[in-house]
Amino acid sequence: MLDFSAEHRMQRILLLLVVVMLCMACFLDSFLPIPALDNEPTTEWEGPWTIYEGETAIAKDVKLPYSIEGPLLGKTFTAAYRLPASFPNHNTAIAVNTSMSSLIVSVDGTSIYRFEGPKQGWARPVFGGSTPHFIRLDDAYQGKTLSLTFEYTSNNAFAGYIHEVRAGSKASLILTEFKEWPSLFFGFSLLLLGTLIALFSFAIQTKEEQKSFFYLAMILLALGGWVFSQTPSKFLLWRNPVLPLNFSFAALYTLPTFLTNYVIHSYPVHRRIKHFKRISMLFLLMYIIGGLLQMTGIAQYTDLLLYSGLALALFLIALFTNLGCEYIKGNSRLSSFLLAFSCLLASILAEVVLLAMNIQLDSAVLLHFGMALSAVILFWHSITLVRQKTQQLSKEQLLQQIAYTDALTGVGNRASYDMEVERICNAGKLEVLGILMMDVNNLKQINDAQGHKAGDNVLRDFGQRLSRLLPASASLYRYGGDEFIALIPKVDEDQIAKLADTVLDFFSSSGKVDYDVAVGYAVYIPKKKEKFAQVVSRADAAMYRCKSAMKAKKV
């Protein structure tokens, strides 16, 4: 082995100097001043606002945010506000959030911004959850009346909430609105990791471990879709507010199926888990029914979100309770799943509670972190599962190699040969095989004259040289004692004859060895309906004729 110790020391010194230089460069470059992106202040225009239903004022001198009670489907509400005599800066914009509604922004009755439903698609326009809008206000609008008109298409918990209006530069407003970038990071990380694991799962050879990794990938994709769709930061990359929401719905309805299948293929569990698998299919059916209801305009996915979330929470609690009971009864291997499940369950329950209480959480990253943490725990378990299986397979392969390899020569032993013959005879599609039967001449005399160690060296040398002489496609076995047999696929009579002559000439006249061998051959042709054992007997007989001829020649 080459000694690179000096080079390694030099490499470490140079890398250390690179780190020192990097730190020095970062320190010196830190003195360069540059204005921050959000260098202009933002102001909340809390009020006073006047709220109208249609043309009728229902609330005056109110401050935003403001919640509208009662059924909202198909109704139009307007929030009016007298703009200040001076704006915060010369490039003032306002940030307005909508939820389950269209938006028309006007100044003194003149429309300056419209967000309306599509003319085609669902029977009832779907606007999605909290959606930020950024509207530029000209300086000429100072002192005029700003009107925000909302038309709601749903009665769910997202609707009827008029958010506060913020004013400032567009850059400052965007940075304020998209402050939950960690959730965006968690969402995309889970989606990326889920995609990579799904692709990796197809490379795993063992069936159960492949399914374990595949369903783990589906869980990560579901969680990633949920997290991605819930954070306002998604609008940095995807302005359509409804398309990301589909990830959230799909995650909600498919998560029970993915979780149940992951448990089945990753943990030793009681057969009761089959009941949860059947129940999980009801969630898939609910998703399909929800799509049909939305298509006909009877209801929207968002109308069913609270009930579906509660159903999911009950399912998760039941699954958690069932697995917890198994853990208490002694199934300690469920500990990692129960830990991950606790994080996931806490996250889902928090989402449902906040949704039911109509609480807008500024730091949804805490919930998303819980989901990401549960995903990491499950990923670690699957990695451990594959590592254990790999170690087990390595031991099994080693034992199998020992069981089917001749300890002296390193070629296949008789048991290995018998197994190959059985495979050949039972194969549906048979192929032509050339058979070489070989025998070391006078091995008994070598043992008697030079000792058994010398005879063992001859057999070992013979096996090694044969392995190099024969084609790469050949299979070589120690047939018994000093006899060896080779099976060569896809050869004809002339080719196997030439190969037999090559082996015979090498050991008889090459001068590289001090022993010779007898060689016989035959060709197994399945179409002739001849039994494989009969062909081997012909090769064996040919070898003995060769041996007799060699003895006669010496005499």
XYZ file of C-alpha atoms in Angstrom, residues 28-551:
524
model
C -13.627 42.170 5.491
C -16.573 42.064 3.057
C -19.034 42.557 5.921
C -18.127 46.283 5.997
C -19.791 46.876 2.613
C -23.032 48.850 3.327
C -26.216 48.202 1.331
C -29.793 49.276 2.082
C -32.172 46.555 3.284
C -34.967 45.419 0.983
C -37.604 46.452 3.529
C -36.037 49.849 4.157
C -39.375 51.671 4.006
C -41.987 51.479 6.768
C -45.324 49.711 6.408
C -48.479 51.045 8.024
C -51.655 49.235 9.000
C -54.785 51.078 8.007
C -56.942 49.778 10.828
C -59.794 52.225 10.350
C -62.281 53.570 10.716
C -63.853 51.309 8.075
C -67.472 50.972 7.069
C -68.755 47.495 6.184
C -71.595 47.131 3.672
C -73.664 44.102 2.684
C -74.676 44.980 -0.831
C -75.684 48.651 -0.509
C -76.628 48.459 3.191
C -74.158 49.513 5.881
C -73.967 46.832 8.568
C -71.086 48.237 10.630
C -69.505 51.668 10.916
C -66.276 52.986 12.414
C -64.830 49.468 12.799
C -61.227 48.413 12.872
C -59.776 45.603 10.806
C -59.515 42.672 11.035
C -63.292 42.151 11.016
C -65.327 38.928 10.980
C -68.692 38.687 9.223
C -71.173 36.288 10.812
C -73.844 34.157 9.157
C -74.111 32.384 5.805
C -71.894 34.057 3.209
C -72.347 31.990 0.055
C -73.241 34.236 -2.878
C -73.229 37.432 -0.800
C -71.220 40.576 -1.507
C -69.602 42.713 1.193
C -67.672 45.972 0.861
C -65.213 47.577 3.251
C -64.823 51.336 2.676
C -62.091 53.586 4.050
C -61.161 57.260 3.591
C -57.537 57.295 2.407
C -55.157 59.554 4.341
C -54.181 62.945 2.965
C -50.594 61.734 2.566
C -49.199 58.248 1.855
C -46.229 56.668 3.678
C -43.993 57.048 0.602
C -44.053 57.957 -3.089
C -44.504 54.351 -4.287
C -47.293 53.300 -1.980
C -48.999 49.959 -2.442
C -51.474 48.129 -0.258
C -51.555 44.444 0.726
C -55.060 42.943 0.883
C -55.726 39.309 1.824
C -58.769 37.436 0.566
C -60.124 34.017 1.460
C -62.833 32.156 -0.465
C -63.855 35.313 -2.290
C -63.289 37.492 -5.303
C -61.900 40.988 -4.829
C -62.589 44.291 -6.542
C -60.557 47.303 -5.395
C -61.899 50.740 -6.356
C -61.183 54.368 -5.505
C -64.190 56.738 -5.563
C -66.108 54.153 -7.585
C -63.366 53.610 -10.189
C -62.045 50.028 -10.306
C -58.232 49.757 -10.105
C -57.848 45.995 -9.400
C -59.986 42.900 -10.015
C -59.572 39.308 -8.835
C -62.521 37.305 -10.161
C -63.316 33.669 -10.774
C -62.609 31.943 -14.073
C -65.303 31.737 -16.735
C -64.774 27.988 -17.029
C -63.878 25.099 -14.706
C -65.799 24.278 -11.549
C -69.526 25.038 -11.349
C -68.740 27.480 -8.512
C -65.496 29.529 -8.659
C -62.851 28.309 -6.247
C -60.607 31.050 -4.856
C -58.608 29.123 -2.276
C -57.502 30.114 1.190
C -55.615 33.211 2.292
C -54.384 34.966 -0.853
C -52.324 38.183 -0.759
C -52.945 40.927 -3.325
C -50.645 43.900 -3.898
C -52.257 46.986 -5.408
C -50.403 50.149 -6.401
C -51.986 53.435 -5.203
C -51.290 56.594 -7.156
C -50.583 59.763 -5.196
C -53.696 61.249 -6.807
C -55.820 58.868 -4.682
C -54.866 60.631 -1.427
C -57.931 61.673 0.553
C -60.345 59.634 -1.616
C -62.497 56.625 -0.610
C -60.972 53.152 -0.955
C -63.480 50.311 -1.385
C -62.703 46.577 -1.090
C -65.545 44.421 -2.421
C -65.649 40.700 -1.557
C -68.039 38.142 -3.098
C -67.932 34.840 -1.219
C -68.325 31.418 -2.840
C -68.185 29.325 0.320
C -69.521 29.200 3.874
C -66.481 27.528 5.412
C -64.328 28.804 8.258
C -61.941 30.573 5.871
C -64.689 32.885 4.581
C -66.011 36.106 6.117
C -62.739 37.288 7.605
C -61.608 40.712 6.376
C -57.910 41.033 7.107
C -56.109 44.209 8.056
C -54.870 46.355 5.167
C -51.215 47.339 5.169
C -49.666 50.182 3.186
C -46.051 50.703 2.175
C -43.665 49.976 -0.669
C -44.411 46.793 -2.586
C -41.049 45.246 -1.650
C -41.631 45.869 2.060
C -45.170 44.482 1.857
C -44.011 41.333 0.071
C -41.273 40.680 2.633
C -43.787 41.210 5.454
C -46.347 38.896 3.855
C -43.838 36.135 3.095
C -42.106 36.053 6.471
C -42.968 32.352 6.922
C -40.192 31.226 4.562
C -39.135 28.358 6.939
C -42.446 26.659 6.166
C -41.701 27.012 2.469
C -38.309 25.413 3.122
C -39.873 22.525 5.074
C -42.493 21.999 2.373
C -40.054 21.890 -0.526
C -37.570 19.774 1.455
C -40.254 17.169 2.172
C -41.415 17.195 -1.456
C -37.851 16.825 -2.746
C -36.942 14.117 -0.234
C -40.180 12.241 -0.953
C -39.500 12.312 -4.693
C -35.922 11.057 -4.266
C -36.980 8.270 -1.880
C -39.773 7.200 -4.260
C -37.235 6.870 -7.073
C -34.754 5.116 -4.776
C -37.387 2.610 -3.647
C -37.506 1.063 -7.123
C -33.801 0.183 -6.812
C -34.332 -1.839 -3.616
C -34.368 -5.558 -4.381
C -36.234 -6.876 -1.331
C -39.996 -6.570 -1.677
C -40.975 -5.519 1.853
C -38.214 -2.922 2.171
C -39.113 -1.536 -1.264
C -42.740 -1.072 -0.179
C -41.626 0.445 3.112
C -39.563 3.071 1.341
C -42.239 3.702 -1.297
C -44.973 4.394 1.258
C -42.555 6.506 3.296
C -42.011 8.567 0.148
C -45.769 8.942 -0.262
C -46.065 10.120 3.367
C -43.324 12.688 2.787
C -44.998 13.889 -0.404
C -48.330 14.191 1.403
C -46.788 16.117 4.304
C -44.737 18.254 1.932
C -47.848 19.064 -0.099
C -49.708 19.984 3.088
C -46.918 22.248 4.403
C -46.272 23.860 1.008
C -49.933 24.701 0.457
C -50.407 26.185 3.940
C -47.699 28.855 3.872
C -48.165 32.258 2.160
C -44.541 31.986 1.011
C -45.695 29.673 -1.770
C -46.868 32.738 -3.699
C -43.240 33.688 -4.244
C -43.110 30.858 -6.776
C -46.736 30.041 -7.533
C -49.238 32.896 -7.756
C -52.297 30.706 -8.390
C -53.850 30.356 -4.896
C -55.979 27.297 -5.707
C -53.530 24.894 -7.352
C -51.334 24.491 -4.223
C -54.476 23.975 -2.154
C -55.051 20.722 -4.047
C -51.905 19.320 -2.444
C -53.424 19.983 0.967
C -56.680 18.214 0.063
C -54.876 15.264 -1.525
C -52.616 14.953 1.533
C -55.585 14.944 3.897
C -57.445 12.159 2.085
C -54.473 9.952 1.105
C -52.448 10.165 4.325
C -54.438 7.361 6.082
C -53.720 4.976 3.200
C -50.017 5.788 3.080
C -49.604 5.587 6.863
C -51.430 2.262 7.148
C -49.443 0.652 4.339
C -46.208 1.994 5.767
C -46.977 0.384 9.124
C -47.881 -2.940 7.467
C -44.620 -3.121 5.510
C -42.289 -1.619 8.134
C -43.341 -3.093 11.492
C -44.474 -6.456 12.870
C -48.087 -5.651 13.781
C -51.275 -7.541 14.616
C -53.628 -8.412 11.774
C -56.105 -5.851 13.162
C -54.211 -3.320 11.067
C -56.157 -4.678 8.077
C -59.273 -2.963 9.451
C -57.489 0.386 9.325
C -56.464 -0.333 5.755
C -60.127 -0.809 4.814
C -61.142 2.379 6.633
C -58.372 4.319 4.874
C -59.994 3.472 1.549
C -63.084 5.405 2.691
C -60.949 8.576 2.730
C -60.013 7.945 -0.899
C -63.694 7.545 -1.695
C -64.450 10.787 0.168
C -61.926 12.622 -1.999
C -63.594 11.360 -5.163
C -67.069 12.273 -3.870
C -65.795 15.723 -2.860
C -64.536 16.285 -6.389
C -67.910 15.325 -7.838
C -69.713 17.659 -5.409
C -67.379 20.502 -6.349
C -67.851 19.751 -10.027
C -71.636 20.046 -9.709
C -71.476 23.136 -7.483
C -73.180 21.441 -4.507
C -70.158 21.902 -2.245
C -66.451 22.646 -2.334
C -63.531 20.761 -0.841
C -63.079 23.671 1.550
C -66.668 23.242 2.780
C -65.789 19.676 3.804
C -62.358 20.508 5.196
C -63.347 20.810 8.850
C -65.323 17.537 8.838
C -62.620 15.720 6.873
C -59.967 17.043 9.243
C -61.920 15.766 12.234
C -62.352 12.370 10.540
C -58.600 12.250 9.902
C -57.875 13.164 13.517
C -60.181 10.389 14.778
C -58.540 7.899 12.409
C -55.067 8.877 13.587
C -56.101 8.691 17.249
C -57.573 5.215 16.708
C -54.461 4.025 14.869
C -52.212 5.539 17.505
C -54.226 3.895 20.294
C -54.139 0.498 18.588
C -50.379 0.611 18.027
C -49.857 2.009 21.523
C -51.654 -1.009 22.983
C -49.404 -3.309 20.968
C -46.367 -1.449 22.260
C -47.545 -1.838 25.857
C -48.035 -5.566 25.251
C -44.375 -5.902 24.284
C -44.019 -4.830 20.632
C -41.108 -2.483 21.363
C -40.220 -2.140 17.675
C -43.141 0.275 17.323
C -41.407 2.918 19.462
C -40.010 4.920 16.534
C -43.360 5.008 14.757
C -45.219 6.044 17.903
C -42.725 8.860 18.461
C -43.137 10.086 14.886
C -46.875 9.600 15.107
C -47.034 11.760 18.237
C -45.402 14.649 16.358
C -47.709 14.205 13.378
C -50.835 13.816 15.499
C -50.024 16.936 17.480
C -49.539 18.874 14.243
C -52.809 17.688 12.693
C -54.806 18.286 15.874
C -53.356 21.781 16.179
C -54.371 22.517 12.574
C -57.923 21.272 13.196
C -58.311 23.200 16.468
C -57.051 26.420 14.918
C -59.315 25.899 11.925
C -62.347 25.324 14.159
C -61.533 28.374 16.299
C -60.825 30.547 13.225
C -57.434 31.495 14.669
C -54.881 32.914 12.254
C -51.450 31.762 13.424
C -48.475 33.902 12.468
C -45.963 31.128 13.185
C -47.432 28.125 11.356
C -43.820 27.039 11.035
C -44.209 25.369 14.450
C -46.883 23.039 13.090
C -44.898 22.363 9.946
C -41.794 21.656 11.968
C -43.733 18.967 13.845
C -44.646 17.314 10.552
C -41.070 17.557 9.282
C -39.777 16.041 12.521
C -42.142 13.069 12.235
C -40.979 12.542 8.651
C -37.331 12.536 9.742
C -38.055 9.909 12.420
C -39.830 7.628 9.931
C -37.028 8.123 7.407
C -34.459 7.118 10.002
C -36.450 3.979 10.824
C -36.655 2.983 7.153
C -32.917 3.523 6.739
C -32.349 1.314 9.798
C -34.703 -1.294 8.343
C -32.818 -1.430 5.043
C -29.447 -1.521 6.811
C -30.537 -4.452 8.985
C -31.935 -6.279 5.972
C -28.725 -5.643 4.033
C -26.637 -7.038 6.866
C -28.919 -10.069 7.088
C -28.685 -10.653 3.336
C -24.906 -10.267 3.454
C -24.689 -12.953 6.137
C -27.035 -15.201 4.186
C -25.044 -14.681 0.997
C -21.815 -15.443 2.844
C -23.273 -18.629 4.317
C -24.655 -19.592 0.935
C -21.309 -18.950 -0.689
C -19.613 -21.143 1.914
C -22.239 -23.856 1.459
C -21.940 -23.916 -2.341
C -18.197 -23.291 -2.805
C -15.488 -25.920 -2.696
C -13.219 -24.884 0.151
C -10.045 -26.199 -1.482
C -10.310 -24.953 -5.057
C -12.714 -22.024 -4.751
C -14.980 -23.288 -7.542
C -18.532 -24.529 -7.133
C -18.933 -27.737 -5.136
C -21.120 -30.775 -5.869
C -24.113 -29.278 -4.038
C -23.847 -26.167 -6.191
C -23.649 -28.320 -9.315
C -26.710 -30.363 -8.316
C -28.682 -27.151 -7.710
C -27.688 -25.823 -11.150
C -28.701 -29.093 -12.822
C -32.069 -28.907 -11.083
C -32.512 -25.371 -12.343
C -31.621 -26.413 -15.877
C -34.044 -29.324 -15.860
C -36.896 -27.211 -14.438
C -36.315 -24.160 -16.616
C -39.170 -23.310 -18.947
C -36.853 -22.093 -21.696
C -33.943 -24.504 -22.192
C -30.704 -23.551 -23.920
C -27.884 -25.506 -25.556
C -25.082 -26.302 -23.090
C -21.578 -27.535 -23.710
C -20.280 -29.945 -21.052
C -16.597 -30.438 -20.259
C -15.654 -33.276 -17.913
C -12.038 -33.094 -16.688
C -9.897 -35.274 -14.440
C -6.371 -34.808 -13.026
C -4.295 -37.834 -14.014
C -2.334 -39.807 -11.438
C -3.451 -37.725 -8.455
C -3.232 -40.808 -6.204
C 0.436 -41.303 -7.114
C 1.131 -37.606 -6.367
C -0.512 -37.980 -2.952
C 1.428 -41.164 -2.211
C 4.772 -39.841 -3.407
C 4.663 -36.198 -2.337
C 1.951 -36.110 0.312
C -1.647 -34.940 0.342
C -0.592 -31.328 0.627
C 1.076 -31.566 -2.758
C -2.076 -33.183 -4.151
C -4.192 -30.375 -2.697
C -1.877 -27.825 -4.329
C -2.365 -29.567 -7.676
C -6.162 -29.461 -7.341
C -6.079 -25.808 -6.252
C -3.806 -24.865 -9.148
C -5.957 -26.825 -11.595
C -9.128 -25.024 -10.472
C -7.499 -21.598 -10.739
C -6.034 -22.232 -14.198
C -9.307 -23.668 -15.471
C -11.172 -20.560 -14.316
C -8.848 -18.465 -16.481
C -8.933 -20.785 -19.486
C -12.696 -21.162 -19.729
C -15.011 -18.438 -21.121
C -16.490 -15.930 -18.668
C -19.941 -17.437 -19.237
C -18.801 -20.881 -18.088
C -19.759 -22.377 -14.707
C -17.077 -24.567 -13.127
C -17.689 -27.181 -10.421
C -15.665 -29.786 -8.573
C -17.630 -32.898 -9.485
C -15.917 -35.163 -6.981
C -12.354 -36.096 -5.951
C -10.114 -35.094 -8.848
C -12.950 -34.622 -11.374
C -14.203 -31.216 -12.503
C -17.140 -30.325 -14.737
C -17.781 -27.107 -16.654
C -21.077 -25.984 -18.199
C -20.705 -23.549 -21.121
C -23.868 -21.987 -22.574
C -24.615 -21.347 -26.263
C -21.899 -23.438 -27.903
C -22.053 -26.010 -30.698
C -20.171 -29.278 -31.209
C -17.181 -27.653 -32.969
C -16.779 -24.915 -30.362
C -16.858 -27.265 -27.382
C -14.408 -29.603 -29.182
C -11.950 -26.715 -29.721
C -12.297 -25.683 -26.086
C -11.610 -29.264 -24.948
C -8.487 -29.373 -27.132
C -7.325 -26.034 -25.682
C -7.592 -27.344 -22.123
C -5.954 -30.647 -23.025
C -3.042 -29.001 -24.879
C -2.397 -26.476 -22.106
C -2.011 -29.079 -19.375
C -0.179 -31.580 -21.606
C 2.311 -29.520 -23.580
C 2.493 -25.926 -22.327
C 5.293 -26.715 -19.889
C 3.689 -24.484 -17.229
C 2.474 -27.382 -15.060
C 3.941 -30.719 -14.044
C 0.696 -32.677 -14.265
C -1.707 -33.471 -17.053
C -5.465 -33.924 -17.326
C -7.941 -35.946 -19.299
C -10.835 -34.116 -20.980
C -14.163 -35.308 -22.372
C -17.013 -33.317 -23.801
C -20.606 -33.505 -24.968
C -23.352 -31.068 -25.985
C -26.762 -30.934 -24.334
C -29.395 -30.056 -26.964
C -32.888 -29.807 -25.406
C -34.646 -30.372 -28.731
C -33.269 -33.929 -28.881
C -35.268 -34.776 -25.732
C -32.171 -36.401 -24.204
C -31.909 -36.333 -20.433
C -29.233 -34.069 -19.012
C -27.747 -36.904 -16.919
C -27.283 -39.007 -20.082
C -25.317 -36.175 -21.745
C -23.106 -35.853 -18.669
C -22.500 -39.631 -18.783
C -21.389 -39.319 -22.422
C -18.936 -36.560 -21.483
C -17.689 -38.677 -18.588
C -17.210 -41.688 -20.871
C -15.341 -39.503 -23.372
C -13.062 -38.315 -20.576
C -12.211 -41.882 -19.571
C -11.461 -42.744 -23.195
C -9.096 -39.761 -23.267
C -7.479 -40.944 -20.032
C -6.988 -44.470 -21.415
C -5.502 -43.098 -24.630
C -3.050 -40.937 -22.675
C -1.934 -43.919 -20.592
